[in-house]
JSON list of C-alpha atoms in Angstrom, two decimals:
[
{"chain": "Z", "resi": 1, "resn": "MET", "atom": "CA", "xyz": [137.81, 133.82, 147.84]},
{"chain": "Z", "resi": 2, "resn": "ARG", "atom": "CA", "xyz": [140.29, 136.67, 148.25]},
{"chain": "Z", "resi": 3, "resn": "ILE", "atom": "CA", "xyz": [140.04, 139.05, 151.20]},
{"chain": "Z", "resi": 4, "resn": "LEU", "atom": "CA", "xyz": [141.85, 142.35, 151.81]},
{"chain": "Z", "resi": 5, "resn": "ILE", "atom": "CA", "xyz": [142.55, 143.24, 155.45]},
{"chain": "Z", "resi": 6, "resn": "ALA", "atom": "CA", "xyz": [143.54, 146.87, 156.14]},
{"chain": "Z", "resi": 7, "resn": "GLU", "atom": "CA", "xyz": [144.69, 147.07, 159.75]},
{"chain": "Z", "resi": 8, "resn": "ASP", "atom": "CA", "xyz": [147.59, 149.05, 161.28]},
{"chain": "Z", "resi": 9, "resn": "GLU", "atom": "CA", "xyz": [147.74, 146.92, 164.46]},
{"chain": "Z", "resi": 10, "resn": "LYS", "atom": "CA", "xyz": [150.14, 144.30, 163.14]},
{"chain": "Z", "resi": 11, "resn": "GLU", "atom": "CA", "xyz": [149.42, 141.65, 165.76]},
{"chain": "Z", "resi": 12, "resn": "LEU", "atom": "CA", "xyz": [145.69, 141.90, 165.09]},
{"chain": "Z", "resi": 13, "resn": "ALA", "atom": "CA", "xyz": [146.29, 141.90, 161.33]},
{"chain": "Z", "resi": 14, "resn": "ARG", "atom": "CA", "xyz": [148.39, 138.73, 161.63]},
{"chain": "Z", "resi": 15, "resn": "ALA", "atom": "CA", "xyz": [145.71, 137.07, 163.78]},
{"chain": "Z", "resi": 16, "resn": "GLU", "atom": "CA", "xyz": [142.94, 137.96, 161.32]},
{"chain": "Z", "resi": 17, "resn": "SER", "atom": "CA", "xyz": [145.04, 136.82, 158.37]},
{"chain": "Z", "resi": 18, "resn": "MET", "atom": "CA", "xyz": [145.89, 133.49, 160.03]},
{"chain": "Z", "resi": 19, "resn": "VAL", "atom": "CA", "xyz": [142.25, 132.73, 160.91]},
{"chain": "Z", "resi": 20, "resn": "LEU", "atom": "CA", "xyz": [141.07, 133.57, 157.39]},
{"chain": "Z", "resi": 21, "resn": "LYS", "atom": "CA", "xyz": [143.79, 131.46, 155.76]},
{"chain": "Z", "resi": 22, "resn": "VAL", "atom": "CA", "xyz": [142.95, 128.49, 158.01]},
{"chain": "Z", "resi": 23, "resn": "ASN", "atom": "CA", "xyz": [139.37, 128.84, 156.79]},
{"chain": "Z", "resi": 24, "resn": "GLY", "atom": "CA", "xyz": [140.42, 128.65, 153.15]},
{"chain": "Z", "resi": 25, "resn": "TYR", "atom": "CA", "xyz": [140.64, 132.33, 152.16]},
{"chain": "Z", "resi": 26, "resn": "ASP", "atom": "CA", "xyz": [143.44, 134.01, 150.20]},
{"chain": "Z", "resi": 27, "resn": "VAL", "atom": "CA", "xyz": [144.46, 137.12, 152.15]},
{"chain": "Z", "resi": 28, "resn": "ASP", "atom": "CA", "xyz": [146.34, 140.35, 151.43]},
{"chain": "Z", "resi": 29, "resn": "VAL", "atom": "CA", "xyz": [147.21, 142.69, 154.31]},
{"chain": "Z", "resi": 30, "resn": "ALA", "atom": "CA", "xyz": [147.59, 146.49, 154.14]},
{"chain": "Z", "resi": 31, "resn": "TYR", "atom": "CA", "xyz": [148.94, 148.39, 157.17]},
{"chain": "Z", "resi": 32, "resn": "ASP", "atom": "CA", "xyz": [147.71, 151.88, 156.25]},
{"chain": "Z", "resi": 33, "resn": "GLY", "atom": "CA", "xyz": [145.06, 153.60, 154.18]},
{"chain": "Z", "resi": 34, "resn": "ALA", "atom": "CA", "xyz": [147.29, 154.41, 151.21]},
{"chain": "Z", "resi": 35, "resn": "GLU", "atom": "CA", "xyz": [148.35, 150.78, 150.88]},
{"chain": "Z", "resi": 36, "resn": "ALA", "atom": "CA", "xyz": [144.70, 149.66, 151.13]},
{"chain": "Z", "resi": 37, "resn": "ILE", "atom": "CA", "xyz": [143.75, 152.02, 148.28]},
{"chain": "Z", "resi": 38, "resn": "ASN", "atom": "CA", "xyz": [146.57, 150.64, 146.14]},
{"chain": "Z", "resi": 39, "resn": "PHE", "atom": "CA", "xyz": [145.58, 147.02, 146.79]},
{"chain": "Z", "resi": 40, "resn": "ALA", "atom": "CA", "xyz": [141.88, 147.71, 146.09]},
{"chain": "Z", "resi": 41, "resn": "GLY", "atom": "CA", "xyz": [142.70, 149.52, 142.86]},
{"chain": "Z", "resi": 42, "resn": "THR", "atom": "CA", "xyz": [144.91, 146.77, 141.43]},
{"chain": "Z", "resi": 43, "resn": "THR", "atom": "CA", "xyz": [143.45, 143.48, 142.74]},
{"chain": "Z", "resi": 44, "resn": "SER", "atom": "CA", "xyz": [139.97, 141.98, 142.72]},
{"chain": "Z", "resi": 45, "resn": "TYR", "atom": "CA", "xyz": [138.63, 141.07, 146.18]},
{"chain": "Z", "resi": 46, "resn": "ASP", "atom": "CA", "xyz": [135.46, 139.37, 147.36]},
{"chain": "Z", "resi": 47, "resn": "VAL", "atom": "CA", "xyz": [135.38, 141.31, 150.65]},
{"chain": "Z", "resi": 48, "resn": "ILE", "atom": "CA", "xyz": [137.48, 144.14, 152.14]},
{"chain": "Z", "resi": 49, "resn": "VAL", "atom": "CA", "xyz": [137.91, 144.43, 155.92]},
{"chain": "Z", "resi": 50, "resn": "LEU", "atom": "CA", "xyz": [138.91, 148.03, 156.63]},
{"chain": "Z", "resi": 51, "resn": "ASP", "atom": "CA", "xyz": [139.95, 149.50, 159.99]},
{"chain": "Z", "resi": 52, "resn": "VAL", "atom": "CA", "xyz": [138.78, 153.06, 160.60]},
{"chain": "Z", "resi": 53, "resn": "MET", "atom": "CA", "xyz": [141.73, 154.29, 162.69]},
{"chain": "Z", "resi": 54, "resn": "MET", "atom": "CA", "xyz": [144.85, 154.06, 160.51]},
{"chain": "Z", "resi": 55, "resn": "PRO", "atom": "CA", "xyz": [147.85, 156.40, 160.14]},
{"chain": "Z", "resi": 56, "resn": "GLY", "atom": "CA", "xyz": [147.99, 158.84, 157.25]},
{"chain": "Z", "resi": 57, "resn": "ILE", "atom": "CA", "xyz": [144.83, 158.20, 155.29]},
{"chain": "Z", "resi": 58, "resn": "ASP", "atom": "CA", "xyz": [142.23, 156.86, 157.72]},
{"chain": "Z", "resi": 59, "resn": "GLY", "atom": "CA", "xyz": [139.75, 154.12, 156.89]},
{"chain": "Z", "resi": 60, "resn": "ILE", "atom": "CA", "xyz": [136.86, 156.48, 156.10]},
{"chain": "Z", "resi": 61, "resn": "GLU", "atom": "CA", "xyz": [138.87, 158.50, 153.60]},
{"chain": "Z", "resi": 62, "resn": "ALA", "atom": "CA", "xyz": [140.40, 155.32, 152.15]},
{"chain": "Z", "resi": 63, "resn": "LEU", "atom": "CA", "xyz": [136.90, 153.94, 151.64]},
{"chain": "Z", "resi": 64, "resn": "ARG", "atom": "CA", "xyz": [135.76, 157.14, 149.90]},
{"chain": "Z", "resi": 65, "resn": "ARG", "atom": "CA", "xyz": [138.70, 156.91, 147.50]},
{"chain": "Z", "resi": 66, "resn": "ILE", "atom": "CA", "xyz": [138.14, 153.18, 146.89]},
{"chain": "Z", "resi": 67, "resn": "ARG", "atom": "CA", "xyz": [134.49, 153.82, 146.04]},
{"chain": "Z", "resi": 68, "resn": "GLY", "atom": "CA", "xyz": [135.59, 156.77, 143.91]},
{"chain": "Z", "resi": 69, "resn": "MET", "atom": "CA", "xyz": [137.63, 154.37, 141.77]},
{"chain": "Z", "resi": 70, "resn": "GLY", "atom": "CA", "xyz": [134.46, 152.43, 141.00]},
{"chain": "Z", "resi": 71, "resn": "VAL", "atom": "CA", "xyz": [135.26, 149.48, 143.28]},
{"chain": "Z", "resi": 72, "resn": "THR", "atom": "CA", "xyz": [131.99, 147.92, 144.46]},
{"chain": "Z", "resi": 73, "resn": "THR", "atom": "CA", "xyz": [133.48, 145.14, 146.63]},
{"chain": "Z", "resi": 74, "resn": "PRO", "atom": "CA", "xyz": [131.62, 144.69, 149.95]},
{"chain": "Z", "resi": 75, "resn": "VAL", "atom": "CA", "xyz": [133.45, 146.50, 152.78]},
{"chain": "Z", "resi": 76, "resn": "ILE", "atom": "CA", "xyz": [133.29, 145.69, 156.50]},
{"chain": "Z", "resi": 77, "resn": "MET", "atom": "CA", "xyz": [134.54, 148.54, 158.70]},
{"chain": "Z", "resi": 78, "resn": "LEU", "atom": "CA", "xyz": [136.36, 147.80, 161.97]},
{"chain": "Z", "resi": 79, "resn": "THR", "atom": "CA", "xyz": [136.42, 150.43, 164.71]},
{"chain": "Z", "resi": 80, "resn": "ALA", "atom": "CA", "xyz": [137.00, 150.83, 168.43]},
{"chain": "Z", "resi": 81, "resn": "LYS", "atom": "CA", "xyz": [134.30, 153.49, 168.45]},
{"chain": "Z", "resi": 82, "resn": "ALA", "atom": "CA", "xyz": [130.71, 152.45, 169.15]},
{"chain": "Z", "resi": 83, "resn": "GLU", "atom": "CA", "xyz": [129.00, 155.82, 168.71]},
{"chain": "Z", "resi": 84, "resn": "VAL", "atom": "CA", "xyz": [126.08, 155.88, 166.26]},
{"chain": "Z", "resi": 85, "resn": "ASP", "atom": "CA", "xyz": [127.46, 158.95, 164.43]},
{"chain": "Z", "resi": 86, "resn": "ASP", "atom": "CA", "xyz": [130.71, 157.10, 163.64]},
{"chain": "Z", "resi": 87, "resn": "ARG", "atom": "CA", "xyz": [128.79, 154.19, 162.19]},
{"chain": "Z", "resi": 88, "resn": "ILE", "atom": "CA", "xyz": [126.67, 156.55, 160.08]},
{"chain": "Z", "resi": 89, "resn": "THR", "atom": "CA", "xyz": [129.80, 158.28, 158.75]},
{"chain": "Z", "resi": 90, "resn": "GLY", "atom": "CA", "xyz": [131.24, 154.94, 157.64]},
{"chain": "Z", "resi": 91, "resn": "LEU", "atom": "CA", "xyz": [128.02, 153.74, 156.06]},
{"chain": "Z", "resi": 92, "resn": "ASP", "atom": "CA", "xyz": [127.59, 157.04, 154.22]},
{"chain": "Z", "resi": 93, "resn": "ALA", "atom": "CA", "xyz": [131.14, 156.69, 152.88]},
{"chain": "Z", "resi": 94, "resn": "GLY", "atom": "CA", "xyz": [130.16, 153.36, 151.29]},
{"chain": "Z", "resi": 95, "resn": "ALA", "atom": "CA", "xyz": [130.61, 150.68, 153.97]},
{"chain": "Z", "resi": 96, "resn": "ASP", "atom": "CA", "xyz": [128.36, 147.62, 153.82]},
{"chain": "Z", "resi": 97, "resn": "ASP", "atom": "CA", "xyz": [128.77, 146.49, 157.44]},
{"chain": "Z", "resi": 98, "resn": "TYR", "atom": "CA", "xyz": [130.32, 147.61, 160.72]},
{"chain": "Z", "resi": 99, "resn": "LEU", "atom": "CA", "xyz": [132.07, 145.60, 163.45]},
{"chain": "Z", "resi": 100, "resn": "THR", "atom": "CA", "xyz": [133.15, 147.17, 166.75]},
{"chain": "Z", "resi": 101, "resn": "LYS", "atom": "CA", "xyz": [136.41, 146.14, 168.45]},
{"chain": "Z", "resi": 102, "resn": "PRO", "atom": "CA", "xyz": [136.96, 143.94, 170.34]},
{"chain": "Z", "resi": 103, "resn": "PHE", "atom": "CA", "xyz": [135.19, 141.24, 168.37]},
{"chain": "Z", "resi": 104, "resn": "ALA", "atom": "CA", "xyz": [135.21, 137.46, 168.12]},
{"chain": "Z", "resi": 105, "resn": "MET", "atom": "CA", "xyz": [136.94, 136.03, 165.05]},
{"chain": "Z", "resi": 106, "resn": "LYS", "atom": "CA", "xyz": [133.91, 133.78, 164.51]},
{"chain": "Z", "resi": 107, "resn": "GLU", "atom": "CA", "xyz": [131.76, 136.87, 164.10]},
{"chain": "Z", "resi": 108, "resn": "LEU", "atom": "CA", "xyz": [134.18, 138.37, 161.58]},
{"chain": "Z", "resi": 109, "resn": "LEU", "atom": "CA", "xyz": [134.08, 135.13, 159.59]},
{"chain": "Z", "resi": 110, "resn": "ALA", "atom": "CA", "xyz": [130.27, 135.14, 159.68]},
{"chain": "Z", "resi": 111, "resn": "ARG", "atom": "CA", "xyz": [130.12, 138.75, 158.49]},
{"chain": "Z", "resi": 112, "resn": "ILE", "atom": "CA", "xyz": [132.52, 137.98, 155.63]},
{"chain": "Z", "resi": 113, "resn": "ARG", "atom": "CA", "xyz": [130.42, 135.01, 154.54]},
{"chain": "Z", "resi": 114, "resn": "SER", "atom": "CA", "xyz": [127.28, 137.15, 154.72]},
{"chain": "Z", "resi": 115, "resn": "GLN", "atom": "CA", "xyz": [128.73, 139.93, 152.57]},
{"chain": "Z", "resi": 116, "resn": "ALA", "atom": "CA", "xyz": [130.10, 137.45, 150.02]},
{"chain": "Z", "resi": 117, "resn": "ARG", "atom": "CA", "xyz": [126.65, 135.85, 149.72]},
{"chain": "Z", "resi": 118, "resn": "ARG", "atom": "CA", "xyz": [124.95, 139.21, 149.30]},
{"chain": "Z", "resi": 119, "resn": "ALA", "atom": "CA", "xyz": [127.40, 140.25, 146.57]},
{"chain": "Z", "resi": 120, "resn": "THR", "atom": "CA", "xyz": [126.50, 137.08, 144.64]},
{"chain": "Z", "resi": 121, "resn": "THR", "atom": "CA", "xyz": [122.76, 137.36, 145.27]},
{"chain": "Z", "resi": 122, "resn": "PHE", "atom": "CA", "xyz": [122.46, 140.96, 144.13]},
{"chain": "Z", "resi": 123, "resn": "THR", "atom": "CA", "xyz": [124.57, 140.71, 140.98]},
{"chain": "Z", "resi": 124, "resn": "PRO", "atom": "CA", "xyz": [122.67, 142.46, 138.15]},
{"chain": "Z", "resi": 125, "resn": "THR", "atom": "CA", "xyz": [121.19, 140.17, 135.50]},
{"chain": "Z", "resi": 126, "resn": "VAL", "atom": "CA", "xyz": [122.27, 142.55, 132.71]},
{"chain": "Z", "resi": 127, "resn": "LEU", "atom": "CA", "xyz": [125.84, 143.87, 132.72]},
{"chain": "Z", "resi": 128, "resn": "SER", "atom": "CA", "xyz": [127.43, 146.46, 130.43]},
{"chain": "Z", "resi": 129, "resn": "PHE", "atom": "CA", "xyz": [131.00, 147.22, 129.43]},
{"chain": "Z", "resi": 130, "resn": "GLY", "atom": "CA", "xyz": [131.48, 149.92, 126.85]},
{"chain": "Z", "resi": 131, "resn": "ALA", "atom": "CA", "xyz": [128.98, 149.14, 124.09]},
{"chain": "Z", "resi": 132, "resn": "LEU", "atom": "CA", "xyz": [128.81, 145.45, 125.05]},
{"chain": "Z", "resi": 133, "resn": "SER", "atom": "CA", "xyz": [125.90, 144.03, 127.07]},
{"chain": "Z", "resi": 134, "resn": "LEU", "atom": "CA", "xyz": [125.68, 140.63, 128.76]},
{"chain": "Z", "resi": 135, "resn": "ASN", "atom": "CA", "xyz": [122.30, 139.20, 129.76]},
{"chain": "Z", "resi": 136, "resn": "VAL", "atom": "CA", "xyz": [123.34, 136.68, 132.39]},
{"chain": "Z", "resi": 137, "resn": "GLY", "atom": "CA", "xyz": [119.95, 134.98, 132.62]},
{"chain": "Z", "resi": 138, "resn": "GLU", "atom": "CA", "xyz": [119.60, 134.62, 128.84]},
{"chain": "Z", "resi": 139, "resn": "GLN", "atom": "CA", "xyz": [123.32, 133.77, 128.41]},
{"chain": "Z", "resi": 140, "resn": "GLN", "atom": "CA", "xyz": [123.53, 136.27, 125.57]},
{"chain": "Z", "resi": 141, "resn": "ILE", "atom": "CA", "xyz": [125.90, 139.06, 124.51]},
{"chain": "Z", "resi": 142, "resn": "SER", "atom": "CA", "xyz": [124.86, 141.93, 122.29]},
{"chain": "Z", "resi": 143, "resn": "CYS", "atom": "CA", "xyz": [126.38, 144.97, 120.61]},
{"chain": "Z", "resi": 144, "resn": "GLU", "atom": "CA", "xyz": [126.25, 145.43, 116.84]},
{"chain": "Z", "resi": 145, "resn": "SER", "atom": "CA", "xyz": [124.74, 141.93, 116.78]},
{"chain": "Z", "resi": 146, "resn": "THR", "atom": "CA", "xyz": [123.70, 139.26, 119.28]},
{"chain": "Z", "resi": 147, "resn": "MET", "atom": "CA", "xyz": [125.15, 135.85, 120.17]},
{"chain": "Z", "resi": 148, "resn": "ARG", "atom": "CA", "xyz": [124.41, 133.10, 122.67]},
{"chain": "Z", "resi": 149, "resn": "LEU", "atom": "CA", "xyz": [127.05, 131.87, 125.13]},
{"chain": "Z", "resi": 150, "resn": "SER", "atom": "CA", "xyz": [127.49, 128.58, 126.94]},
{"chain": "Z", "resi": 151, "resn": "SER", "atom": "CA", "xyz": [126.91, 128.60, 130.71]},
{"chain": "Z", "resi": 152, "resn": "ARG", "atom": "CA", "xyz": [130.66, 128.54, 131.42]},
{"chain": "Z", "resi": 153, "resn": "GLU", "atom": "CA", "xyz": [131.37, 131.31, 128.92]},
{"chain": "Z", "resi": 154, "resn": "THR", "atom": "CA", "xyz": [128.65, 133.37, 130.59]},
{"chain": "Z", "resi": 155, "resn": "LYS", "atom": "CA", "xyz": [130.17, 132.86, 134.05]},
{"chain": "Z", "resi": 156, "resn": "LEU", "atom": "CA", "xyz": [133.63, 133.79, 132.77]},
{"chain": "Z", "resi": 157, "resn": "LEU", "atom": "CA", "xyz": [132.49, 136.95, 130.98]},
{"chain": "Z", "resi": 158, "resn": "GLU", "atom": "CA", "xyz": [130.29, 137.93, 133.95]},
{"chain": "Z", "resi": 159, "resn": "TYR", "atom": "CA", "xyz": [133.31, 137.69, 136.26]},
{"chain": "Z", "resi": 160, "resn": "LEU", "atom": "CA", "xyz": [135.47, 139.74, 133.90]},
{"chain": "Z", "resi": 161, "resn": "MET", "atom": "CA", "xyz": [132.76, 142.42, 133.56]},
{"chain": "Z", "resi": 162, "resn": "LEU", "atom": "CA", "xyz": [132.17, 142.63, 137.32]},
{"chain": "Z", "resi": 163, "resn": "ASN", "atom": "CA", "xyz": [135.92, 143.19, 137.74]},
{"chain": "Z", "resi": 164, "resn": "ALA", "atom": "CA", "xyz": [136.51, 145.46, 134.77]},
{"chain": "Z", "resi": 165, "resn": "GLY", "atom": "CA", "xyz": [139.65, 147.51, 135.28]},
{"chain": "Z", "resi": 166, "resn": "HIS", "atom": "CA", "xyz": [141.45, 144.76, 137.21]},
{"chain": "Z", "resi": 167, "resn": "ASP", "atom": "CA", "xyz": [144.02, 142.24, 136.05]},
{"chain": "Z", "resi": 168, "resn": "LEU", "atom": "CA", "xyz": [142.67, 138.83, 137.11]},
{"chain": "Z", "resi": 169, "resn": "ASP", "atom": "CA", "xyz": [145.21, 136.02, 137.37]},
{"chain": "Z", "resi": 170, "resn": "THR", "atom": "CA", "xyz": [144.44, 132.54, 136.03]},
{"chain": "Z", "resi": 171, "resn": "LYS", "atom": "CA", "xyz": [144.20, 130.99, 139.51]},
{"chain": "Z", "resi": 172, "resn": "THR", "atom": "CA", "xyz": [141.65, 133.55, 140.72]},
{"chain": "Z", "resi": 173, "resn": "ILE", "atom": "CA", "xyz": [139.50, 133.19, 137.61]},
{"chain": "Z", "resi": 174, "resn": "PHE", "atom": "CA", "xyz": [139.60, 129.41, 137.80]},
{"chain": "Z", "resi": 175, "resn": "GLU", "atom": "CA", "xyz": [138.59, 129.37, 141.48]},
{"chain": "Z", "resi": 176, "resn": "HIS", "atom": "CA", "xyz": [135.56, 131.59, 140.78]},
{"chain": "Z", "resi": 177, "resn": "VAL", "atom": "CA", "xyz": [134.31, 130.21, 137.48]},
{"chain": "Z", "resi": 178, "resn": "TRP", "atom": "CA", "xyz": [135.05, 126.50, 138.00]},
{"chain": "Z", "resi": 179, "resn": "LYS", "atom": "CA", "xyz": [134.48, 126.30, 141.77]},
{"chain": "Z", "resi": 180, "resn": "ASP", "atom": "CA", "xyz": [131.70, 123.73, 141.20]},
{"chain": "Z", "resi": 181, "resn": "GLU", "atom": "CA", "xyz": [134.01, 121.39, 139.25]},
{"chain": "Z", "resi": 182, "resn": "PRO", "atom": "CA", "xyz": [136.67, 119.91, 141.57]},
{"chain": "Z", "resi": 183, "resn": "THR", "atom": "CA", "xyz": [138.20, 117.80, 138.76]},
{"chain": "Z", "resi": 184, "resn": "ALA", "atom": "CA", "xyz": [138.58, 120.70, 136.29]},
{"chain": "Z", "resi": 185, "resn": "SER", "atom": "CA", "xyz": [141.99, 122.05, 135.24]},
{"chain": "Z", "resi": 186, "resn": "PRO", "atom": "CA", "xyz": [143.18, 125.70, 135.27]},
{"chain": "Z", "resi": 187, "resn": "GLU", "atom": "CA", "xyz": [144.10, 125.19, 131.59]},
{"chain": "Z", "resi": 188, "resn": "LEU", "atom": "CA", "xyz": [140.39, 125.63, 130.90]},
{"chain": "Z", "resi": 189, "resn": "VAL", "atom": "CA", "xyz": [140.70, 129.34, 131.65]},
{"chain": "Z", "resi": 190, "resn": "TYR", "atom": "CA", "xyz": [142.75, 130.06, 128.55]},
{"chain": "Z", "resi": 191, "resn": "VAL", "atom": "CA", "xyz": [140.64, 127.75, 126.40]},
{"chain": "Z", "resi": 192, "resn": "TYR", "atom": "CA", "xyz": [137.45, 129.57, 127.37]},
{"chain": "Z", "resi": 193, "resn": "VAL", "atom": "CA", "xyz": [139.09, 132.99, 127.06]},
{"chain": "Z", "resi": 194, "resn": "SER", "atom": "CA", "xyz": [139.84, 131.99, 123.47]},
{"chain": "Z", "resi": 195, "resn": "TYR", "atom": "CA", "xyz": [136.24, 130.92, 122.90]},
{"chain": "Z", "resi": 196, "resn": "LEU", "atom": "CA", "xyz": [135.01, 134.26, 124.28]},
{"chain": "Z", "resi": 197, "resn": "ARG", "atom": "CA", "xyz": [137.42, 136.26, 122.15]},
{"chain": "Z", "resi": 198, "resn": "THR", "atom": "CA", "xyz": [135.96, 134.63, 119.04]},
{"chain": "Z", "resi": 199, "resn": "LYS", "atom": "CA", "xyz": [132.38, 135.36, 120.10]},
{"chain": "Z", "resi": 200, "resn": "LEU", "atom": "CA", "xyz": [133.18, 138.92, 121.16]},
{"chain": "Z", "resi": 201, "resn": "ARG", "atom": "CA", "xyz": [134.75, 139.51, 117.76]},
{"chain": "Z", "resi": 202, "resn": "ALA", "atom": "CA", "xyz": [131.53, 138.31, 116.15]},
{"chain": "Z", "resi": 203, "resn": "VAL", "atom": "CA", "xyz": [129.42, 140.99, 117.85]},
{"chain": "Z", "resi": 204, "resn": "THR", "atom": "CA", "xyz": [131.85, 143.92, 118.21]},
{"chain": "Z", "resi": 205, "resn": "ASP", "atom": "CA", "xyz": [135.37, 144.99, 117.26]},
{"chain": "Z", "resi": 206, "resn": "ARG", "atom": "CA", "xyz": [135.61, 147.36, 120.23]},
{"chain": "Z", "resi": 207, "resn": "VAL", "atom": "CA", "xyz": [135.80, 144.97, 123.19]},
{"chain": "Z", "resi": 208, "resn": "THR", "atom": "CA", "xyz": [138.19, 142.07, 123.79]},
{"chain": "Z", "resi": 209, "resn": "ILE", "atom": "CA", "xyz": [140.14, 140.22, 126.49]},
{"chain": "Z", "resi": 210, "resn": "GLU", "atom": "CA", "xyz": [143.82, 140.98, 126.95]},
{"chain": "Z", "resi": 211, "resn": "GLY", "atom": "CA", "xyz": [146.22, 138.48, 128.48]},
{"chain": "Z", "resi": 212, "resn": "GLU", "atom": "CA", "xyz": [148.26, 135.38, 127.78]},
{"chain": "Z", "resi": 213, "resn": "ARG", "atom": "CA", "xyz": [148.10, 131.70, 128.70]},
{"chain": "Z", "resi": 214, "resn": "GLY", "atom": "CA", "xyz": [148.81, 131.13, 132.41]},
{"chain": "Z", "resi": 215, "resn": "GLY", "atom": "CA", "xyz": [148.93, 134.86, 133.18]},
{"chain": "Z", "resi": 216, "resn": "SER", "atom": "CA", "xyz": [146.41, 137.56, 133.99]},
{"chain": "Z", "resi": 217, "resn": "TYR", "atom": "CA", "xyz": [143.42, 138.70, 131.93]},
{"chain": "Z", "resi": 218, "resn": "ARG", "atom": "CA", "xyz": [141.55, 141.97, 131.62]},
{"chain": "Z", "resi": 219, "resn": "LEU", "atom": "CA", "xyz": [138.44, 143.00, 129.68]},
{"chain": "Z", "resi": 220, "resn": "VAL", "atom": "CA", "xyz": [139.34, 146.07, 127.60]},
{"chain": "Z", "resi": 221, "resn": "THR", "atom": "CA", "xyz": [137.89, 148.45, 125.04]},
{"chain": "Z", "resi": 222, "resn": "LEU", "atom": "CA", "xyz": [139.89, 148.90, 121.85]},
{"chain": "Z", "resi": 223, "resn": "GLU", "atom": "CA", "xyz": [140.67, 152.46, 120.78]},
{"chain": "Z", "resi": 224, "resn": "THR", "atom": "CA", "xyz": [141.53, 151.17, 117.30]},
{"chain": "Z", "resi": 225, "resn": "PRO", "atom": "CA", "xyz": [138.90, 148.63, 116.19]},
{"chain": "Z", "resi": 226, "resn": "GLY", "atom": "CA", "xyz": [140.33, 145.59, 114.42]},
{"chain": "Z", "resi": 227, "resn": "ILE", "atom": "CA", "xyz": [143.42, 145.21, 116.64]},
{"chain": "Z", "resi": 228, "resn": "GLU", "atom": "CA", "xyz": [143.58, 141.61, 117.89]},
{"chain": "Z", "resi": 229, "resn": "PRO", "atom": "CA", "xyz": [145.21, 140.26, 121.08]},
{"chain": "Z", "resi": 230, "resn": "ALA", "atom": "CA", "xyz": [148.78, 139.14, 120.48]},
{"chain": "Z", "resi": 231, "resn": "ASP", "atom": "CA", "xyz": [148.09, 135.54, 121.47]},
{"chain": "Z", "resi": 232, "resn": "ASP", "atom": "CA", "xyz": [145.02, 134.99, 119.25]},
{"chain": "Z", "resi": 233, "resn": "ALA", "atom": "CA", "xyz": [147.26, 133.18, 116.78]},
{"chain": "Z", "resi": 234, "resn": "ALA", "atom": "CA", "xyz": [147.12, 130.24, 119.19]},
{"chain": "Z", "resi": 235, "resn": "LEU", "atom": "CA", "xyz": [143.33, 130.02, 118.99]},
{"chain": "Z", "resi": 236, "resn": "ALA", "atom": "CA", "xyz": [143.29, 127.02, 116.66]},
{"chain": "Z", "resi": 237, "resn": "ALA", "atom": "CA", "xyz": [145.62, 125.10, 118.96]},
{"chain": "Z", "resi": 238, "resn": "ASP", "atom": "CA", "xyz": [143.38, 125.94, 121.93]},
{"chain": "Z", "resi": 239, "resn": "ARG", "atom": "CA", "xyz": [140.34, 124.57, 120.14]},
{"chain": "Z", "resi": 240, "resn": "GLN", "atom": "CA", "xyz": [142.18, 121.31, 119.48]},
{"chain": "Z", "resi": 241, "resn": "ALA", "atom": "CA", "xyz": [143.23, 121.15, 123.14]},
{"chain": "Z", "resi": 242, "resn": "ALA", "atom": "CA", "xyz": [139.65, 121.50, 124.36]},
{"chain": "Z", "resi": 243, "resn": "SER", "atom": "CA", "xyz": [138.03, 118.20, 125.29]},
{"chain": "Z", "resi": 244, "resn": "PRO", "atom": "CA", "xyz": [134.46, 117.51, 124.08]},
{"chain": "Z", "resi": 245, "resn": "THR", "atom": "CA", "xyz": [133.49, 117.01, 127.74]},
{"chain": "Z", "resi": 246, "resn": "MET", "atom": "CA", "xyz": [134.53, 120.52, 128.74]},
{"chain": "Z", "resi": 247, "resn": "ARG", "atom": "CA", "xyz": [131.64, 122.73, 129.86]}
]
């Protein structure tokens, strides 16, 4: 899981980052509100930990702008203020939880785990991107026509749709979609992207997946229907590379 910490107190930011990394999280650190907005707008996170009191753009305004960009990542606000009105202001701006300084690192870890679980639990069963719909429960995509997906294709497309607008690197995708398969290889990401491109093309010529082997991927709408991704020429080779045991 990837966490964004936005905290202007550098010693505290380093301590939070170290604890999270020891517990297996990937961590990015922003030291002001503007940097937090930039990170949130360009990278997909599982949870954002956002300090209220930061120089320049404060945490509340940063959160408003992050939500304004359509980012729905769970946000935990950190503040030295304990007044009820301050908590209400943060929650109204789009925060999911509030933690008052000083706090125990164990509590921060517990809150992060809680928000990550809630984000998974409350994921919609039907997702939309442009004219494309994905029924997660039925493992089915539909647009001009309808097609069934495998369970792994469904998980991959679901993750891309939940993070539409973000470039998702191969490592991040692999860790989310194949987290239940410890013996799987990151090469599977490109193989399954190729499978999805074929199935997307069968139901619509207006949505596809951009990106190249080993790099980042993004779900996009095509302004000119019929334009194919540059690396689709390798699709046949990908199919040959796929093992019959791959799921």
